[in-house]
Amino acid sequence: QSALTQPASVSGSPGQSITISCTGTSSDVGGYNYVSWYQQHPGKAPKLMIYDVSNRPSGVSNRFSGSKSGYTASLTISGLQAEDEADYYCTSYTISTTLYVFGTGTKVTVL
Amino acid sequence: QLQLVQSGTEVKKPGASVKVSCKTSGFTFTSYYIHWVRQAPGQGLEWMGMINPGGGSPTFAQKFQGKVTMTRDTSTSTVYMELSSLTYEDTTVYYCVLGGIAPGGWFDPWGQGTLVTVSS
């Protein structure tokens, strides 16, 4: 089971919007609405930001939103803030015996 | 408050085994899957497997079948992950994570992570 494909890095200025893509196949992203997104600051455990493609957990800023089209899921961060600088990972449930696959990870830099 | 607290840093020699614990609280232990995810230094996240504390056999990623064992202790609401025949490539941080009541869905919250270092 190959990792989902994410851009290695995305950057933006404070206040701007950025979008991180997460591309898979019909066996994972395209086949299920079980895509979630995680934020990880250096030395910390990941934190859930979006679940089931587009749902935001309680306590997560509404500046974070998720969507999916075909085999590609996306995480959009609007009104970029310095605290958003972190690594972001997507994950999807899969049809394979390895039930979950993570994305390759994207480093977000706030300029 | 949902909480997963893991055991501390381990240093092991190649070929040895390591057992990491994950003590849970704040939810019905037997109702939710617990997953294990690992992250090598500077690398991405990798799903290892999951266990249903309510019963049944654990499910492992193909890569970890035969290398990982997952067990539970319902009396202490604790899940254990044992990794055998350690190699230098097993030097990573291991996380336990709360899943849903069925496969699929999301991971939340995460334990604080346990660093396992394999060194001769």
XYZ file of N, CA and C in Angstrom:
693
model
N 0.841 -1.182 0.000
C 0.000 0.000 0.000
C 0.882 1.241 0.000
N 0.846 2.036 -1.039
C 1.694 3.221 -1.123
C 1.090 4.374 -0.338
N 1.976 5.248 0.133
C 1.534 6.422 0.866
C 0.759 7.349 -0.072
N -0.162 8.096 0.512
C -0.880 9.110 -0.248
C 0.094 10.241 -0.586
N -0.112 10.888 -1.712
C 0.832 11.898 -2.181
C 0.415 13.303 -1.750
N 1.308 13.955 -1.024
C 1.113 15.344 -0.619
C 2.298 16.167 -1.127
N 2.096 17.469 -1.323
C 3.260 18.311 -1.658
C 4.183 18.384 -0.449
N 5.477 18.425 -0.710
C 6.430 18.435 0.397
C 6.305 19.704 1.231
N 6.011 20.823 0.572
C 5.924 22.083 1.301
C 4.927 23.021 0.633
N 4.308 23.837 1.462
C 3.404 24.889 1.017
C 3.668 26.088 1.901
N 3.686 27.257 1.320
C 3.921 28.450 2.130
C 2.933 29.551 1.774
N 2.778 30.479 2.701
C 1.885 31.603 2.479
C 2.153 32.695 3.496
N 1.689 33.863 3.194
C 1.850 34.995 4.104
C 0.695 35.030 5.083
N 0.897 35.681 6.211
C -0.207 35.799 7.186
C -1.440 36.403 6.532
N -2.601 35.781 6.815
C -3.849 36.259 6.265
C -4.248 35.600 4.961
N -3.298 35.005 4.282
C -3.601 34.334 3.021
C -4.245 32.970 3.266
N -4.725 32.364 2.186
C -5.256 31.005 2.237
C -4.317 30.078 1.484
N -4.167 28.886 2.009
C -3.379 27.864 1.316
C -4.186 26.575 1.273
N -3.859 25.731 0.301
C -4.528 24.438 0.170
C -3.481 23.349 0.022
N -3.670 22.277 0.785
C -2.789 21.115 0.730
C -3.566 19.976 0.099
N -2.995 19.358 -0.916
C -3.668 18.250 -1.580
C -3.176 16.917 -1.061
N -3.982 15.902 -1.251
C -3.696 14.551 -0.768
C -4.284 13.601 -1.795
N -3.417 13.010 -2.624
C -3.894 12.214 -3.746
C -3.669 10.731 -3.518
N -4.723 9.970 -3.716
C -4.665 8.526 -3.556
C -5.215 7.812 -4.767
N -5.937 6.738 -4.484
C -6.482 5.901 -5.555
C -7.933 5.548 -5.241
N -8.505 4.725 -6.089
C -9.872 4.259 -5.860
C -9.948 3.330 -4.657
N -8.798 2.810 -4.216
C -8.764 1.892 -3.068
C -8.746 2.608 -1.740
N -8.511 3.898 -1.765
C -8.442 4.624 -0.492
C -9.253 5.925 -0.577
N -8.621 7.015 -0.914
C -9.312 8.313 -0.921
C -10.560 8.291 -1.793
N -10.437 7.706 -2.962
C -11.555 7.693 -3.900
C -12.676 6.751 -3.521
N -12.383 5.812 -2.625
C -13.364 4.789 -2.313
C -14.101 4.980 -1.006
N -13.602 5.869 -0.157
C -14.185 6.052 1.165
C -14.224 7.529 1.538
N -15.172 7.880 2.363
C -15.200 9.241 2.927
C -14.574 9.253 4.319
N -13.550 8.418 4.485
C -12.826 8.334 5.751
C -11.456 8.982 5.599
N -11.442 10.244 5.179
C -10.197 10.998 5.084
C -10.126 11.950 6.268
N -8.993 11.944 6.943
C -8.799 12.867 8.055
C -7.451 13.569 7.904
N -7.329 14.680 8.613
C -6.118 15.524 8.523
C -5.587 15.792 9.919
N -4.246 15.821 10.033
C -3.578 15.999 11.309
C -2.514 17.076 11.207
N -2.421 17.865 12.253
C -1.399 18.906 12.381
C -0.371 18.429 13.387
N 0.905 18.587 13.070
C 1.945 18.165 14.002
C 3.010 19.250 14.116
N 3.131 19.791 15.308
C 4.218 20.725 15.591
C 5.446 19.938 16.016
N 6.637 20.504 15.837
C 7.878 19.774 16.149
C 7.887 19.238 17.573
N 8.218 17.960 17.689
C 8.321 17.325 19.000
C 7.008 17.024 19.676
N 5.904 17.244 18.974
C 4.578 17.009 19.556
C 3.854 15.882 18.834
N 2.838 15.344 19.506
C 1.992 14.350 18.867
C 1.064 15.031 17.864
N 0.669 14.312 16.825
C -0.292 14.884 15.865
C -1.606 15.236 16.542
N -2.309 16.189 15.921
C -3.609 16.640 16.410
C -4.610 16.566 15.270
N -5.776 16.000 15.556
C -6.832 15.889 14.550
C -7.383 17.271 14.209
N -7.456 17.567 12.905
C -7.976 18.861 12.445
C -9.263 18.705 11.642
N -9.354 17.645 10.850
C -10.530 17.388 10.019
C -10.776 15.886 10.002
N -12.025 15.466 10.092
C -12.343 14.054 9.983
C -13.483 13.834 8.987
N -13.553 12.617 8.470
C -14.577 12.265 7.484
C -14.664 13.320 6.385
N -13.541 13.636 5.811
C -13.356 14.553 4.671
C -13.492 16.026 5.034
N -14.589 16.378 5.713
C -14.873 17.812 5.837
C -15.401 18.240 7.196
N -15.360 17.358 8.175
C -15.889 17.701 9.496
C -14.779 18.194 10.420
N -15.108 19.202 11.179
C -14.139 19.830 12.070
C -14.459 19.460 13.506
N -13.482 18.908 14.253
C -13.751 18.583 15.664
C -13.988 19.849 16.473
N -14.664 19.655 17.579
C -14.866 20.755 18.497
C -13.520 21.318 18.935
N -13.384 22.623 18.917
C -12.154 23.260 19.358
C -11.178 23.603 18.248
N -11.414 23.070 17.059
C -10.540 23.399 15.923
C -11.089 24.639 15.213
N -10.213 25.544 14.897
C -10.613 26.804 14.278
C -11.361 26.577 12.962
N -12.369 27.408 12.723
C -13.111 27.296 11.464
C -12.309 27.815 10.276
N -11.064 28.200 10.508
C -10.182 28.558 9.401
C -9.703 27.304 8.651
N -9.918 26.159 9.273
C -9.528 24.892 8.654
C -10.768 24.244 8.034
N -10.621 23.824 6.764
C -11.734 23.155 6.098
C -11.195 22.062 5.184
N -12.026 21.056 4.933
C -11.612 19.937 4.111
C -12.623 19.641 3.025
N -12.141 19.014 1.955
C -13.016 18.637 0.847
C -12.388 17.459 0.114
N -13.151 16.913 -0.821
C -12.629 15.808 -1.626
C -13.277 15.839 -3.001
N -12.458 15.517 -4.007
C -12.973 15.368 -5.360
C -12.233 14.208 -6.006
N -12.972 13.175 -6.335
C -12.351 12.009 -6.931
C -11.343 11.363 -6.007
N -10.109 11.252 -6.471
C -9.058 10.598 -5.700
C -8.229 11.584 -4.882
N -8.626 12.858 -4.865
C -7.847 13.869 -4.173
C -8.660 14.571 -3.099
N -8.107 14.543 -1.888
C -8.677 15.303 -0.782
C -7.841 16.561 -0.591
N -8.451 17.566 0.018
C -7.744 18.833 0.218
C -8.039 19.410 1.587
N -7.024 20.045 2.136
C -7.155 20.803 3.389
C -6.848 22.258 3.070
N -7.777 23.142 3.401
C -7.572 24.564 3.181
C -7.453 25.272 4.521
N -6.441 26.101 4.634
C -6.272 26.948 5.810
C -6.454 28.382 5.343
N -7.474 29.025 5.862
C -7.723 30.414 5.482
C -7.241 31.336 6.601
N -6.956 32.581 6.265
C -6.475 33.527 7.263
C -5.248 32.998 7.977
N -4.260 32.584 7.202
C -3.064 31.925 7.736
C -2.466 32.694 8.898
N -2.112 31.968 9.961
C -1.494 32.568 11.139
C -0.176 31.872 11.448
N 0.665 32.559 12.193
C 1.993 32.023 12.523
C 1.892 30.661 13.198
N 0.874 30.486 14.019
C 0.711 29.220 14.765
C 0.327 28.058 13.860
N -0.027 28.345 12.603
C -0.380 27.275 11.673
C 0.857 26.620 11.078
N 2.018 27.196 11.322
C 3.256 26.625 10.786
C 3.514 25.283 11.470
N 3.479 24.220 10.688
C 3.565 22.861 11.222
C 3.604 21.885 10.045
N 3.721 20.614 10.369
C 3.573 19.556 9.367
C 2.124 19.081 9.379
N 1.616 18.757 8.196
C 0.242 18.292 8.064
C 0.229 16.959 7.320
N -0.569 16.029 7.849
C -0.680 14.710 7.258
C -2.151 14.389 7.002
N -2.408 13.780 5.849
C -3.739 13.232 5.601
C -3.667 11.731 5.856
N -4.807 11.119 6.042
C -4.876 9.680 6.117
C -6.218 9.213 5.576
N -6.239 8.015 5.082
C -7.469 7.449 4.547
C -7.572 5.986 4.923
N -8.784 5.549 5.140
C -9.089 4.127 5.265
C -8.896 3.522 3.878
N -8.461 2.244 3.835
C -8.197 1.628 2.532
C -8.846 0.252 2.442
N -8.954 -0.222 1.243
C -9.539 -1.527 1.000
C -8.533 -2.635 1.264
N -7.259 -2.312 1.383
C -6.223 -3.324 1.535
C -6.176 -3.857 2.964
N -5.350 -4.887 3.159
C -5.204 -5.462 4.493
C -4.500 -4.487 5.431
N -3.717 -3.596 4.881
C -3.195 -2.470 5.663
C -4.290 -1.420 5.658
N -5.054 -1.346 6.684
C -6.332 -0.648 6.662
C -6.266 0.872 6.525
N -5.136 1.428 6.919
C -5.002 2.880 6.867
C -3.694 3.261 6.186
N -3.752 4.318 5.402
C -2.545 4.828 4.778
C -2.446 6.323 5.048
N -1.235 6.756 5.400
C -1.000 8.176 5.640
C -0.432 8.838 4.396
N -0.578 10.150 4.358
C 0.070 10.918 3.314
C 1.545 11.113 3.622
N 2.265 11.609 2.648
C 3.713 11.809 2.777
C 4.057 13.001 3.659
N 3.084 13.839 3.936
C 3.291 14.972 4.826
C 3.640 16.250 4.088
N 3.143 17.370 4.602
C 3.399 18.683 4.005
C 3.841 19.647 5.093
N 4.957 20.307 4.846
C 5.420 21.325 5.781
C 4.841 22.666 5.366
N 4.075 23.259 6.258
C 3.496 24.573 5.993
C 4.356 25.637 6.646
N 4.774 26.596 5.847
C 5.591 27.708 6.329
C 4.824 29.011 6.185
N 4.796 29.770 7.269
C 4.159 31.092 7.237
C 5.257 32.125 7.047
N 5.208 32.798 5.928
C 6.293 33.712 5.543
C 6.333 34.979 6.389
N -12.536 13.373 30.315
C -11.487 13.784 29.387
C -10.774 12.541 28.848
N -10.795 12.405 27.529
C -10.128 11.273 26.909
C -8.622 11.412 27.067
N -7.979 10.333 27.494
C -6.549 10.422 27.705
C -5.871 9.093 27.435
N -4.715 9.157 26.765
C -3.878 7.988 26.550
C -2.471 8.372 27.011
N -1.948 7.627 27.981
C -0.629 7.921 28.543
C 0.280 6.732 28.299
N 1.382 6.980 27.624
C 2.286 5.905 27.224
C 3.467 5.771 28.181
N 4.103 4.634 28.125
C 5.296 4.383 28.917
C 6.476 5.161 28.326
N 7.572 5.181 29.080
C 8.683 6.054 28.752
C 9.671 5.499 27.726
N 10.663 6.317 27.473
C 11.694 6.022 26.480
C 12.377 4.691 26.758
N 12.685 3.972 25.686
C 13.345 2.682 25.785
C 14.594 2.682 24.909
N 15.618 2.012 25.402
C 16.832 1.771 24.609
C 17.060 0.270 24.595
N 17.123 -0.295 23.404
C 17.246 -1.739 23.264
C 18.365 -2.091 22.281
N 18.875 -3.299 22.427
C 19.901 -3.773 21.502
C 19.239 -4.471 20.307
N 19.925 -4.510 19.175
C 19.391 -5.220 18.017
C 19.069 -6.670 18.374
N 17.920 -7.131 17.891
C 17.500 -8.495 18.155
C 16.621 -8.643 19.380
N 16.606 -7.638 20.216
C 15.783 -7.683 21.431
C 14.328 -7.357 21.097
N 13.487 -7.398 22.135
C 12.083 -7.009 22.003
C 11.812 -5.821 22.910
N 10.740 -5.101 22.603
C 10.328 -3.979 23.451
C 8.808 -4.014 23.577
N 8.328 -3.662 24.767
C 6.887 -3.639 25.020
C 6.517 -2.249 25.512
N 5.639 -1.599 24.776
C 5.199 -0.247 25.098
C 3.768 -0.303 25.611
N 3.497 0.398 26.691
C 2.150 0.409 27.242
C 1.428 1.715 26.948
N 0.123 1.643 26.973
C -0.734 2.791 26.669
C -1.930 2.710 27.618
N -1.887 3.509 28.683
C -2.958 3.483 29.678
C -4.025 4.496 29.292
N -5.270 4.041 29.236
C -6.345 4.905 28.759
C -7.292 5.288 29.890
N -8.001 6.383 29.699
C -9.006 6.813 30.658
C -9.974 7.767 29.973
N -11.131 7.931 30.585
C -12.101 8.895 30.075
C -13.102 8.352 29.094
N -13.063 7.048 28.826
C -14.030 6.448 27.910
C -14.177 4.966 28.247
N -15.179 4.333 27.647
C -15.406 2.908 27.875
C -14.363 2.109 27.107
N -13.421 1.544 27.842
C -12.236 0.919 27.253
C -12.588 -0.143 26.217
N -13.629 -0.931 26.492
C -13.942 -2.072 25.635
C -14.739 -1.689 24.389
N -15.034 -0.417 24.221
C -15.900 -0.015 23.112
C -15.173 0.561 21.909
N -13.908 0.922 22.074
C -13.206 1.652 21.015
C -11.905 0.962 20.610
N -11.595 1.028 19.326
C -10.333 0.523 18.834
C -9.187 1.425 19.293
N -8.063 0.805 19.597
C -6.829 1.525 19.861
C -5.860 1.177 18.732
N -5.291 2.201 18.133
C -4.363 2.019 17.031
C -2.941 2.350 17.478
N -1.976 1.810 16.750
C -0.570 2.163 16.955
C -0.023 2.717 15.644
N 0.659 3.853 15.767
C 1.233 4.557 14.618
C 2.677 4.883 14.982
N 3.583 4.746 14.025
C 4.968 5.080 14.342
C 5.513 6.139 13.394
N 6.559 6.807 13.853
C 7.154 7.900 13.091
C 8.657 7.905 13.300
N 9.387 7.559 12.251
C 10.840 7.598 12.315
C 11.313 9.049 12.387
N 12.488 9.293 12.921
C 12.995 10.662 13.057
C 12.956 11.416 11.733
N 12.278 12.544 11.726
C 12.203 13.368 10.528
C 11.371 12.794 9.406
N 10.639 11.727 9.697
C 9.860 11.054 8.657
C 8.356 11.170 8.914
N 7.582 10.530 8.046
C 6.134 10.601 8.147
C 5.556 9.568 9.090
N 4.228 9.523 9.123
C 3.492 8.628 10.001
C 3.195 7.313 9.285
N 3.180 6.239 10.068
C 2.961 4.901 9.494
C 2.040 4.117 10.407
N 0.914 3.655 9.882
C -0.034 2.863 10.661
C 0.484 1.452 10.837
N 0.481 0.960 12.073
C 1.021 -0.361 12.373
C -0.077 -1.399 12.557
N -1.147 -1.015 13.216
C -2.200 -1.976 13.480
C -3.172 -1.443 14.512
N -4.150 -2.282 14.856
C -5.162 -1.866 15.824
C -5.657 -3.059 16.617
N -6.190 -2.752 17.790
C -6.746 -3.777 18.650
C -8.078 -3.299 19.176
N -9.011 -4.207 19.266
C -10.304 -3.917 19.866
C -10.281 -4.451 21.286
N -10.195 -3.579 22.268
C -10.119 -4.055 23.645
C -11.333 -4.875 24.071
N -12.395 -4.793 23.301
C -13.585 -5.555 23.633
C -13.486 -7.016 23.245
N -12.458 -7.360 22.487
C -12.293 -8.747 22.091
C -11.926 -8.887 20.631
N -11.581 -10.099 20.231
C -11.190 -10.342 18.851
C -9.701 -10.171 18.657
N -9.223 -10.617 17.529
C -7.794 -10.549 17.233
C -7.419 -9.174 16.716
N -6.199 -8.735 17.008
C -5.726 -7.471 16.448
C -5.584 -7.575 14.932
N -5.564 -6.434 14.286
C -5.325 -6.356 12.848
C -4.044 -5.581 12.625
N -3.156 -6.127 11.793
C -1.863 -5.498 11.577
C -1.678 -5.094 10.121
N -0.925 -4.028 9.918
C -0.469 -3.712 8.583
C 0.399 -4.868 8.095
N 0.352 -5.130 6.826
C 1.069 -6.281 6.270
C 2.540 -6.267 6.655
N 3.128 -5.087 6.674
C 4.551 -4.943 6.980
C 4.906 -5.443 8.376
N 3.947 -5.381 9.311
C 4.243 -5.682 10.713
C 3.727 -7.050 11.163
N 3.106 -7.774 10.266
C 2.618 -9.100 10.645
C 3.794 -10.004 10.984
N 3.699 -10.642 12.128
C 4.767 -11.502 12.601
C 5.819 -10.779 13.421
N 5.773 -9.448 13.429
C 6.773 -8.668 14.163
C 6.145 -7.947 15.368
N 4.860 -7.700 15.288
C 4.176 -6.927 16.317
C 3.095 -7.768 16.990
N 3.003 -7.606 18.299
C 1.924 -8.214 19.070
C 1.204 -7.107 19.817
N -0.111 -7.175 19.833
C -0.899 -6.192 20.590
C -1.799 -6.940 21.557
N -1.775 -6.509 22.809
C -2.590 -7.135 23.843
C -3.280 -6.057 24.672
N -4.176 -6.492 25.541
C -4.938 -5.544 26.360
C -5.125 -6.113 27.754
N -5.301 -5.219 28.698
C -5.623 -5.580 30.072
C -6.848 -4.760 30.456
N -7.992 -5.397 30.450
C -9.222 -4.653 30.732
C -9.299 -4.195 32.181
N -8.571 -4.859 33.074
C -8.628 -4.465 34.487
C -7.971 -3.114 34.738
N -7.031 -2.744 33.862
C -6.338 -1.462 34.019
C -6.555 -0.538 32.826
N -7.404 -0.934 31.900
C -7.682 -0.139 30.688
C -6.396 0.212 29.941
N -5.532 -0.774 29.830
C -4.216 -0.561 29.217
C -4.037 -1.468 28.009
N -3.463 -0.917 26.977
C -3.122 -1.668 25.775
C -1.602 -1.731 25.669
N -1.103 -2.856 25.170
C 0.336 -3.050 25.024
C 0.675 -3.362 23.564
N 1.824 -2.859 23.131
C 2.333 -3.166 21.809
C 3.763 -3.679 21.977
N 4.004 -4.911 21.525
C 5.335 -5.502 21.639
C 5.907 -5.693 20.248
N 7.127 -5.228 20.097
C 7.837 -5.299 18.827
C 9.039 -6.218 19.028
N 9.162 -7.223 18.183
C 10.226 -8.211 18.363
C 11.322 -8.056 17.302
N 12.434 -8.756 17.542
C 13.567 -8.783 16.598
C 13.930 -7.383 16.124
N 14.182 -6.518 17.077
C 14.428 -5.121 16.754
C 15.644 -4.928 15.857
N 15.506 -4.032 14.907
C 16.618 -3.597 14.056
C 16.772 -2.086 14.206
N 17.849 -1.555 13.661
C 18.089 -0.117 13.771
C 16.926 0.671 13.155
N 16.259 0.077 12.143
C 15.134 0.754 11.484
C 13.909 0.885 12.387
N 13.913 0.182 13.509
C 12.793 0.300 14.458
C 12.975 1.458 15.413
N 14.058 2.192 15.263
C 14.276 3.387 16.084
C 13.304 4.463 15.618
N 12.213 4.604 16.336
C 11.184 5.570 15.982
C 10.393 5.952 17.230
N 9.491 6.888 17.069
C 8.517 7.202 18.095
C 7.255 6.411 17.792
N 6.730 5.768 18.818
C 5.521 4.973 18.687
C 4.387 5.679 19.425
N 3.259 5.844 18.735
C 2.087 6.487 19.310
C 0.939 5.483 19.414
N 0.220 5.517 20.528
C -1.076 4.865 20.565
C -2.132 5.951 20.367
N -3.201 5.582 19.711
C -4.220 6.558 19.327
C -5.598 5.940 19.489
N -6.539 6.741 19.919
C -7.914 6.276 20.051
C -8.613 6.330 18.692
N -9.244 5.211 18.325
C -10.017 5.176 17.093
C -11.500 5.172 17.398
N -12.270 4.651 16.459
C -13.713 4.633 16.637
C -14.214 3.303 17.168
N -15.525 3.129 17.099
C -16.126 1.891 17.560
C -16.079 0.819 16.481
N -15.646 1.208 15.297
C -15.500 0.282 14.176
C -14.337 0.770 13.328
N -13.774 -0.096 12.482
C -12.723 0.372 11.567
C -13.251 1.483 10.682
N -12.341 2.315 10.226
C -12.724 3.516 9.484
C -12.669 4.677 10.437
N -12.886 5.870 9.944
C -12.916 6.998 10.862
C -11.548 7.584 11.161
N -11.455 8.254 12.272
C -10.304 9.092 12.559
C -9.580 8.654 13.818
N -8.416 9.321 14.079
C -7.581 9.028 15.225
C -7.554 10.249 16.148
N -8.118 10.077 17.357
C -8.153 11.201 18.294
C -8.681 10.775 19.642
N -7.962 11.074 20.739
C -6.667 11.766 20.770
C -5.493 10.800 20.628
N -4.282 11.377 20.615
C -3.048 10.611 20.514
C -2.349 10.573 21.874
N -1.657 9.469 22.130
C -0.781 9.441 23.284
C 0.400 10.377 23.033
N 1.222 10.561 24.056
C 2.323 11.509 23.939
C 3.498 10.963 23.120
N 3.466 9.673 22.840
C 4.542 9.060 22.067
C 5.602 8.429 22.962
N 6.182 7.339 22.484
C 7.268 6.649 23.179
C 8.418 6.468 22.215
N 9.562 7.015 22.545
C 10.751 6.852 21.702
C 11.423 5.532 22.029
N 11.601 4.724 21.007
C 12.364 3.491 21.140
C 13.628 3.651 20.299
N 14.750 3.507 20.970
C 16.040 3.615 20.281
C 16.709 2.244 20.267
N 17.085 1.796 19.088
C 17.787 0.525 18.952
C 19.258 0.845 18.713
N 20.082 0.415 19.665
C 21.504 0.756 19.588
C 22.337 -0.361 20.200
N 23.448 -0.646 19.582
C 24.331 -1.678 20.113
C 25.263 -1.087 21.178
